[in-house]
Coordinates of C-alpha atoms and ligand atoms in Angstrom, one line a residue:
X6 CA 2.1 -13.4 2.7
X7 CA 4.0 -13.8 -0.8
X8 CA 4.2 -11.2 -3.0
X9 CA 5.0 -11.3 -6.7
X10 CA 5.9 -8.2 -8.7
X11 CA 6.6 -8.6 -12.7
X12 CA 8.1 -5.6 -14.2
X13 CA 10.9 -4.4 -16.7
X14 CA 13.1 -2.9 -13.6
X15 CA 13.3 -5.2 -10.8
X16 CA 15.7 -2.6 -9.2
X17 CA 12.6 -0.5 -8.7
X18 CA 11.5 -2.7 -6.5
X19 CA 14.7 -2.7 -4.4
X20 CA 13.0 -0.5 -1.4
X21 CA 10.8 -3.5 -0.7
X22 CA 13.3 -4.9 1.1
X23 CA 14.3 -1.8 3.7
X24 CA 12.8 -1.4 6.7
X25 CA 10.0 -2.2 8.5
X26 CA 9.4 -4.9 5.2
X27 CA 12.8 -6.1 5.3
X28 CA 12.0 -6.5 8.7
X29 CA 9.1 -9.0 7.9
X30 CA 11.2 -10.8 5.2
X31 CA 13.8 -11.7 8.1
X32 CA 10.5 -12.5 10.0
X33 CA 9.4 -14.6 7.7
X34 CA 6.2 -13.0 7.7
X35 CA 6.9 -12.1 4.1
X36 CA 8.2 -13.2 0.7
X37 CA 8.8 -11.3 -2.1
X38 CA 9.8 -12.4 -5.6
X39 CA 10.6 -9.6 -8.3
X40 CA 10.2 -11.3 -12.3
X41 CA 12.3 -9.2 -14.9
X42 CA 9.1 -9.4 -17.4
X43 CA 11.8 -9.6 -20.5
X44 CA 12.4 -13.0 -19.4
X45 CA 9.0 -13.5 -21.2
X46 CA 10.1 -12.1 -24.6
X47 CA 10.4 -14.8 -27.2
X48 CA 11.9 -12.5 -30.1
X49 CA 15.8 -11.4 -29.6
X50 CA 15.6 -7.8 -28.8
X51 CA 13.4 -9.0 -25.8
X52 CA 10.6 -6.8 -26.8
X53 CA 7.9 -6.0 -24.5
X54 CA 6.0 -3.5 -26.6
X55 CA 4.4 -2.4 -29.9
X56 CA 2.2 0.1 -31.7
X57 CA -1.0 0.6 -31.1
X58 CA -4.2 -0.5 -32.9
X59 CA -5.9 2.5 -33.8
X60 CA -3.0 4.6 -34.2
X61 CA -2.0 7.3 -31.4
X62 CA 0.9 8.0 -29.6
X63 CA 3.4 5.8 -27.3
X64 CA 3.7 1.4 -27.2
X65 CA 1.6 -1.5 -26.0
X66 CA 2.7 -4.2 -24.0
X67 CA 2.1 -6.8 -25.5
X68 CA -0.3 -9.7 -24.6
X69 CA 1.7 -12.7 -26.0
X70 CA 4.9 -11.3 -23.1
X71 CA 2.3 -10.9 -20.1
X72 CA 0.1 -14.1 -20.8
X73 CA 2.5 -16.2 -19.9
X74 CA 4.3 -14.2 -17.3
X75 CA 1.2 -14.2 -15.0
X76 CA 0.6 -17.7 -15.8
X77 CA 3.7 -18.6 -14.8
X78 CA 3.9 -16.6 -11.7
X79 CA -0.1 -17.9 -10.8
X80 CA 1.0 -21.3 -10.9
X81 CA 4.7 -21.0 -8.8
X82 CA 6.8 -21.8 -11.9
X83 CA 8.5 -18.3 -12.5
X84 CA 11.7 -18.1 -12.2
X85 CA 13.0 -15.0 -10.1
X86 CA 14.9 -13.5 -7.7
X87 CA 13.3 -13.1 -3.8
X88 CA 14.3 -10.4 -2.3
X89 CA 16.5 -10.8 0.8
X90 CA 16.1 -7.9 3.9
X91 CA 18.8 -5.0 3.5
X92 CA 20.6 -5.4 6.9
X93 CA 19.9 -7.8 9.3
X94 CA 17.2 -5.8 11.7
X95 CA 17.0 -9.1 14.4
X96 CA 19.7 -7.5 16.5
X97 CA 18.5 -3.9 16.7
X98 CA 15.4 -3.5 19.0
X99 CA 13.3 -0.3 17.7
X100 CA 9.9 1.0 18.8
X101 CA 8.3 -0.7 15.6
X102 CA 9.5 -4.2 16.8
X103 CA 7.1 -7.0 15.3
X104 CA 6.2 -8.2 17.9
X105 CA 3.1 -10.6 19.3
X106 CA 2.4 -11.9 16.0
X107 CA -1.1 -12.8 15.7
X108 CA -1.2 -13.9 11.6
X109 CA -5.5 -14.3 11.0
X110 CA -6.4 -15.0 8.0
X111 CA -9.0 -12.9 6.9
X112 CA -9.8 -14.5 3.7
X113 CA -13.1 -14.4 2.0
X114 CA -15.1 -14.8 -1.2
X115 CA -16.1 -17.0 -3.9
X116 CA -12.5 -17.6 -5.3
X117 CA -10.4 -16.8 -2.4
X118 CA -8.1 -19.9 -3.4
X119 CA -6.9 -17.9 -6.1
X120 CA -4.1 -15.2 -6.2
X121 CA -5.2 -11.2 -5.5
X122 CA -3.5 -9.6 -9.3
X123 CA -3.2 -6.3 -9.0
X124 CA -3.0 -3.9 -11.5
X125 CA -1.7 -0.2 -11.3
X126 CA -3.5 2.2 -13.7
X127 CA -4.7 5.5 -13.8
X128 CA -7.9 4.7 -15.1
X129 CA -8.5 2.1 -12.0
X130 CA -10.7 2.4 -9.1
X131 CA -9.1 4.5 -6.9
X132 CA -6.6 2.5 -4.1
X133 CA -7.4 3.0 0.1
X134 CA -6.9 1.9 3.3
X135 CA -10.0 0.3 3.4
X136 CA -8.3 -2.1 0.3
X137 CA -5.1 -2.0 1.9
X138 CA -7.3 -4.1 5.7
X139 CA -8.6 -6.1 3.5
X140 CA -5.7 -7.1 1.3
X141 CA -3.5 -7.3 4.4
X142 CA -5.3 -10.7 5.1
X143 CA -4.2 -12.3 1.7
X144 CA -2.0 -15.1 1.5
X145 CA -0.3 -13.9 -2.2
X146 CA -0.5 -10.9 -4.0
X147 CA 1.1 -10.5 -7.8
X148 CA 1.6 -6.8 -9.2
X149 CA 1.6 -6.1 -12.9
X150 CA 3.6 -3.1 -13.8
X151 CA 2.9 -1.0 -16.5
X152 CA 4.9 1.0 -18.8
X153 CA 4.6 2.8 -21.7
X154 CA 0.5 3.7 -22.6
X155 CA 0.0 0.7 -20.4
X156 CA -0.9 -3.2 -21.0
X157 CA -2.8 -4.6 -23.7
X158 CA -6.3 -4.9 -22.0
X159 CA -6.9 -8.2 -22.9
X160 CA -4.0 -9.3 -20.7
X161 CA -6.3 -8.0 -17.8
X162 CA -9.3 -9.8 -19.0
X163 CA -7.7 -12.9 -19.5
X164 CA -6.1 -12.9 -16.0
X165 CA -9.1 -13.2 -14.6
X166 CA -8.9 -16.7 -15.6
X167 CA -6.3 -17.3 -12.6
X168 CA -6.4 -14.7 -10.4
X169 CA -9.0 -12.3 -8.7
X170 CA -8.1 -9.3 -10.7
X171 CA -7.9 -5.5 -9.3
X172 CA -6.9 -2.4 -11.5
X173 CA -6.6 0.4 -8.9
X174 CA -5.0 3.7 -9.3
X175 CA -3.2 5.8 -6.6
X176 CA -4.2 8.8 -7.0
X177 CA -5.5 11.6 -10.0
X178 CA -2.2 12.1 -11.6
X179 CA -0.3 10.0 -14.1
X180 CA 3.4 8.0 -13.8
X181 CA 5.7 6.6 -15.6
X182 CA 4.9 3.4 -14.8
X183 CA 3.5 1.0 -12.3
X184 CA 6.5 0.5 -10.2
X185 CA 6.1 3.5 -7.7
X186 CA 2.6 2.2 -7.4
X187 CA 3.4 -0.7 -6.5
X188 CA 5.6 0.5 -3.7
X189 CA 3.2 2.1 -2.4
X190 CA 0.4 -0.6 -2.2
X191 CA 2.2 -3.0 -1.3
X192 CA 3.8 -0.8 1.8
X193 CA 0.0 0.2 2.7
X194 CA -0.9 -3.5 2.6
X195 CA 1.9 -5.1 4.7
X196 CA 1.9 -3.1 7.5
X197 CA -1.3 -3.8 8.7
X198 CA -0.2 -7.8 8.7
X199 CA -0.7 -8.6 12.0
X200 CA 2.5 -8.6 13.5
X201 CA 4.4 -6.4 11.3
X202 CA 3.6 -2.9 13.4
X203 CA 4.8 -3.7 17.0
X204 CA 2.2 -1.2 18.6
X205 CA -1.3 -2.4 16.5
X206 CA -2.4 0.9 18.4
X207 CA -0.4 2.7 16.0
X208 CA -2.3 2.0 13.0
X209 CA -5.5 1.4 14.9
X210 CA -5.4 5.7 15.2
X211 CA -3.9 6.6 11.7
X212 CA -6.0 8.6 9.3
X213 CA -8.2 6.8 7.7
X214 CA -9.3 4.0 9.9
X215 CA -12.4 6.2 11.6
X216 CA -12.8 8.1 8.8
X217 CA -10.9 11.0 9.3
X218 CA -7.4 12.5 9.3
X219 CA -5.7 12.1 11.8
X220 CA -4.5 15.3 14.3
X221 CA -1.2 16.7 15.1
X222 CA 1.5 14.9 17.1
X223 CA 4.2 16.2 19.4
X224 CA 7.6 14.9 21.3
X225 CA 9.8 16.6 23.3
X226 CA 11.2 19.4 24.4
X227 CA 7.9 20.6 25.4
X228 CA 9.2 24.4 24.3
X229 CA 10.9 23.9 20.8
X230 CA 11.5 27.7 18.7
X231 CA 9.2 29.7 21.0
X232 CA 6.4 27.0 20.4
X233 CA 4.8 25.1 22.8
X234 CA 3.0 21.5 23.0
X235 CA -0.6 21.6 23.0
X236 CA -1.5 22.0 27.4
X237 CA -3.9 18.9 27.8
X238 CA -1.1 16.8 26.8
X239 CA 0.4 16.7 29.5
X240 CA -3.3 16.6 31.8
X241 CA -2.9 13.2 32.4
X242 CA -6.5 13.1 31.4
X243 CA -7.3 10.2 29.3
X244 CA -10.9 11.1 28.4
X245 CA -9.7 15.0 27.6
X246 CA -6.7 14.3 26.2
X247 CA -9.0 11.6 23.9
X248 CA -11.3 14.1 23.3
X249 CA -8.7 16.5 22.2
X250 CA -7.8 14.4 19.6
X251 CA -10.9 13.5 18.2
X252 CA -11.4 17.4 17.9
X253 CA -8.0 17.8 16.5
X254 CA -9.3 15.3 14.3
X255 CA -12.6 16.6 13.2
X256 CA -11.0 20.3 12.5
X257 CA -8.3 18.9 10.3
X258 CA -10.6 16.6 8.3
X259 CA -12.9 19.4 8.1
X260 CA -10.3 22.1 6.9
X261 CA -8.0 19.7 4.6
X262 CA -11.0 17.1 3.2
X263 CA -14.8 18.3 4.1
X264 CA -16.0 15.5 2.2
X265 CA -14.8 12.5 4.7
X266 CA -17.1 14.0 7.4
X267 CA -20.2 12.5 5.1
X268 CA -19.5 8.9 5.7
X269 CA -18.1 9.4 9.2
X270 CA -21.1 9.0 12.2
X271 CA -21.0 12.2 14.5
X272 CA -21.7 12.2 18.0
X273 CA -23.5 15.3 19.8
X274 CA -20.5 16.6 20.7
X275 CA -18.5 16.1 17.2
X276 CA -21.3 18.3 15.8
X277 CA -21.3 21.1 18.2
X278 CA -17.5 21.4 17.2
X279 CA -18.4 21.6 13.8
X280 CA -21.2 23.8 14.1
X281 CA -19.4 26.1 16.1
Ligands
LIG319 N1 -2.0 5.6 -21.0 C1 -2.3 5.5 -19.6 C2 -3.5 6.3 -19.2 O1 -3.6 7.4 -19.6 O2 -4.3 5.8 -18.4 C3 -1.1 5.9 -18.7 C4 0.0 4.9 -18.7 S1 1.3 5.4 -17.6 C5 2.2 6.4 -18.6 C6 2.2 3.9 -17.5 C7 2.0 3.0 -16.3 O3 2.2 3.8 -15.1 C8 0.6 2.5 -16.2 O4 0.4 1.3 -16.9 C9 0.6 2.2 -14.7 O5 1.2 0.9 -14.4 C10 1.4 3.3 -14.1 N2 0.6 4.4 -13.5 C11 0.7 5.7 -13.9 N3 -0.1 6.5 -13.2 C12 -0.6 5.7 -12.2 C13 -1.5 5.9 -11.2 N4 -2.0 7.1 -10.9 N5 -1.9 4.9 -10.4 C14 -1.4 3.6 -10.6 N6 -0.5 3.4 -11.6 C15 -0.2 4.3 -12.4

């Protein structure tokens, strides 16, 4: 997967490269190029922004800077800096090793060929894990980082002519700008690449991918502060200590975020718990 990210701070970005992604980069399992969006600006303050029609508070971004960014980074032709990995990870085993790397493509759509653009807003369809499977099967991804009151909207509408466009928020709050956002996404997306997560177990169970939260987990010591791991951990009973967790599950969900449990499908058994 390549990612793209144009933006006024390419530093922001710099945690794209730590890690588990920095991981894939050595890998090879990722690219990532980061576009200082000023390199855009034709006028020689290397304006980005301007007042808004209409009047109101705050800046624009303006069209005639972003037009040609995305264009340029659509077709290959932006210049910008890829990001390297952090430290070299290839020596140091860890539990999250990628490992049996299985890269499917899981493309589909009318105009798959083109690039996924997506944009951060707070006035976008909110982002999830269900975006975040299918987007993990995309071959590149460009982010468009906001600042300011946001882009000029006609940027958005005319990207369409090149990309398959997205605007997506990340939650009901508002940001600075889209950098954070993008951090975030773009962390949610590529570590369900196959190959990425050593264990695909591990994201198989997270919240989110039956429908509900997931339960708590434990280590050792067993005894830690005069508090003990759950018993049926250490049963050695698969099916209990499954259905332990899908209970653990269920009570959570039900306690933190009641409405999940609508869309999930209940067995006999989930119900009783609920019921009782
Ligand atoms: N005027 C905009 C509004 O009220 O919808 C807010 C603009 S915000 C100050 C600047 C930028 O931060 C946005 O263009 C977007 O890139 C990013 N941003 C802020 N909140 C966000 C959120 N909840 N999700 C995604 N991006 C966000």
């Amino acid at each position: 997967m390549r990612l793209d990210v144009v933006t006024i701070f390419p530093e922001y970005l710099e945690p794209l490269r730590h890690a588990l992604l920095g991981k894939a980069i050595e890998q090879g399992i990722l690219t990532v190029g980061v576009h200082d969006l000023r390199n855009w600006a034709t006028d020689v303050h290397k304006s980005v922004d301007d007042t808004p029609y209409g009047g109101g508070p705050g800046m624009v971004m303006k069209p005639g800077v972003w037009g040609p960014a995305l264009d340029d980074v659509a077709a290959g032709t932006a210049a910008g800096r890829d990001l390297t990995s952090s430290l070299p990870h290839v020596d140091k085993p860890r539990h999250d090793e990628p490992a049996d790397i299985d890269r499917q493509a899981t493309r589909g759509g009318d105009d798959a060929d083109l690039p996924l653009l997506i944009v951060p807003t707070p006035a976008g369809r909110p982002f999830t894990q269900a975006d975040a499977q299918e987007w993990s099967g995309e071959d590149h991804i460009v982010f468009a980082c906001g600042r300011y009151e946001g882009i000029d909207q006609r940027v958005v509408e005319d990207a369409a002519n090149r990309y398959r466009v997205r605007e997506v928020s990340i939650g009901d709050y508002v940001l600075i700008g889209g950098e954070v956002a993008v951090l975030v996404i773009a962390e949610a997306i590529v570590r369900l690449i196959p190959g990425v997560l050593g264990n695909r177990r591990s994201h198989e169970e997270d919240s989110f991918s039956d429908g509900l939260l997931e339960g708590p987990s434990y280590t050792k010591p067993r005894h830690w502060r005069g508090l003990d791991v759950p018993e049926v951990l250490f049963s050695g009973n698969h099916a209990k200590v499954d259905r332990w967790r899908r209970d653990q599950a269920l009570l959570r969900t039900r306690a933190v975020r009641p409405e999940l449990l609508e869309t999930v499908e209940l067995s006999d058994v989930d119900r009783k718990l609920l019921e009782g």
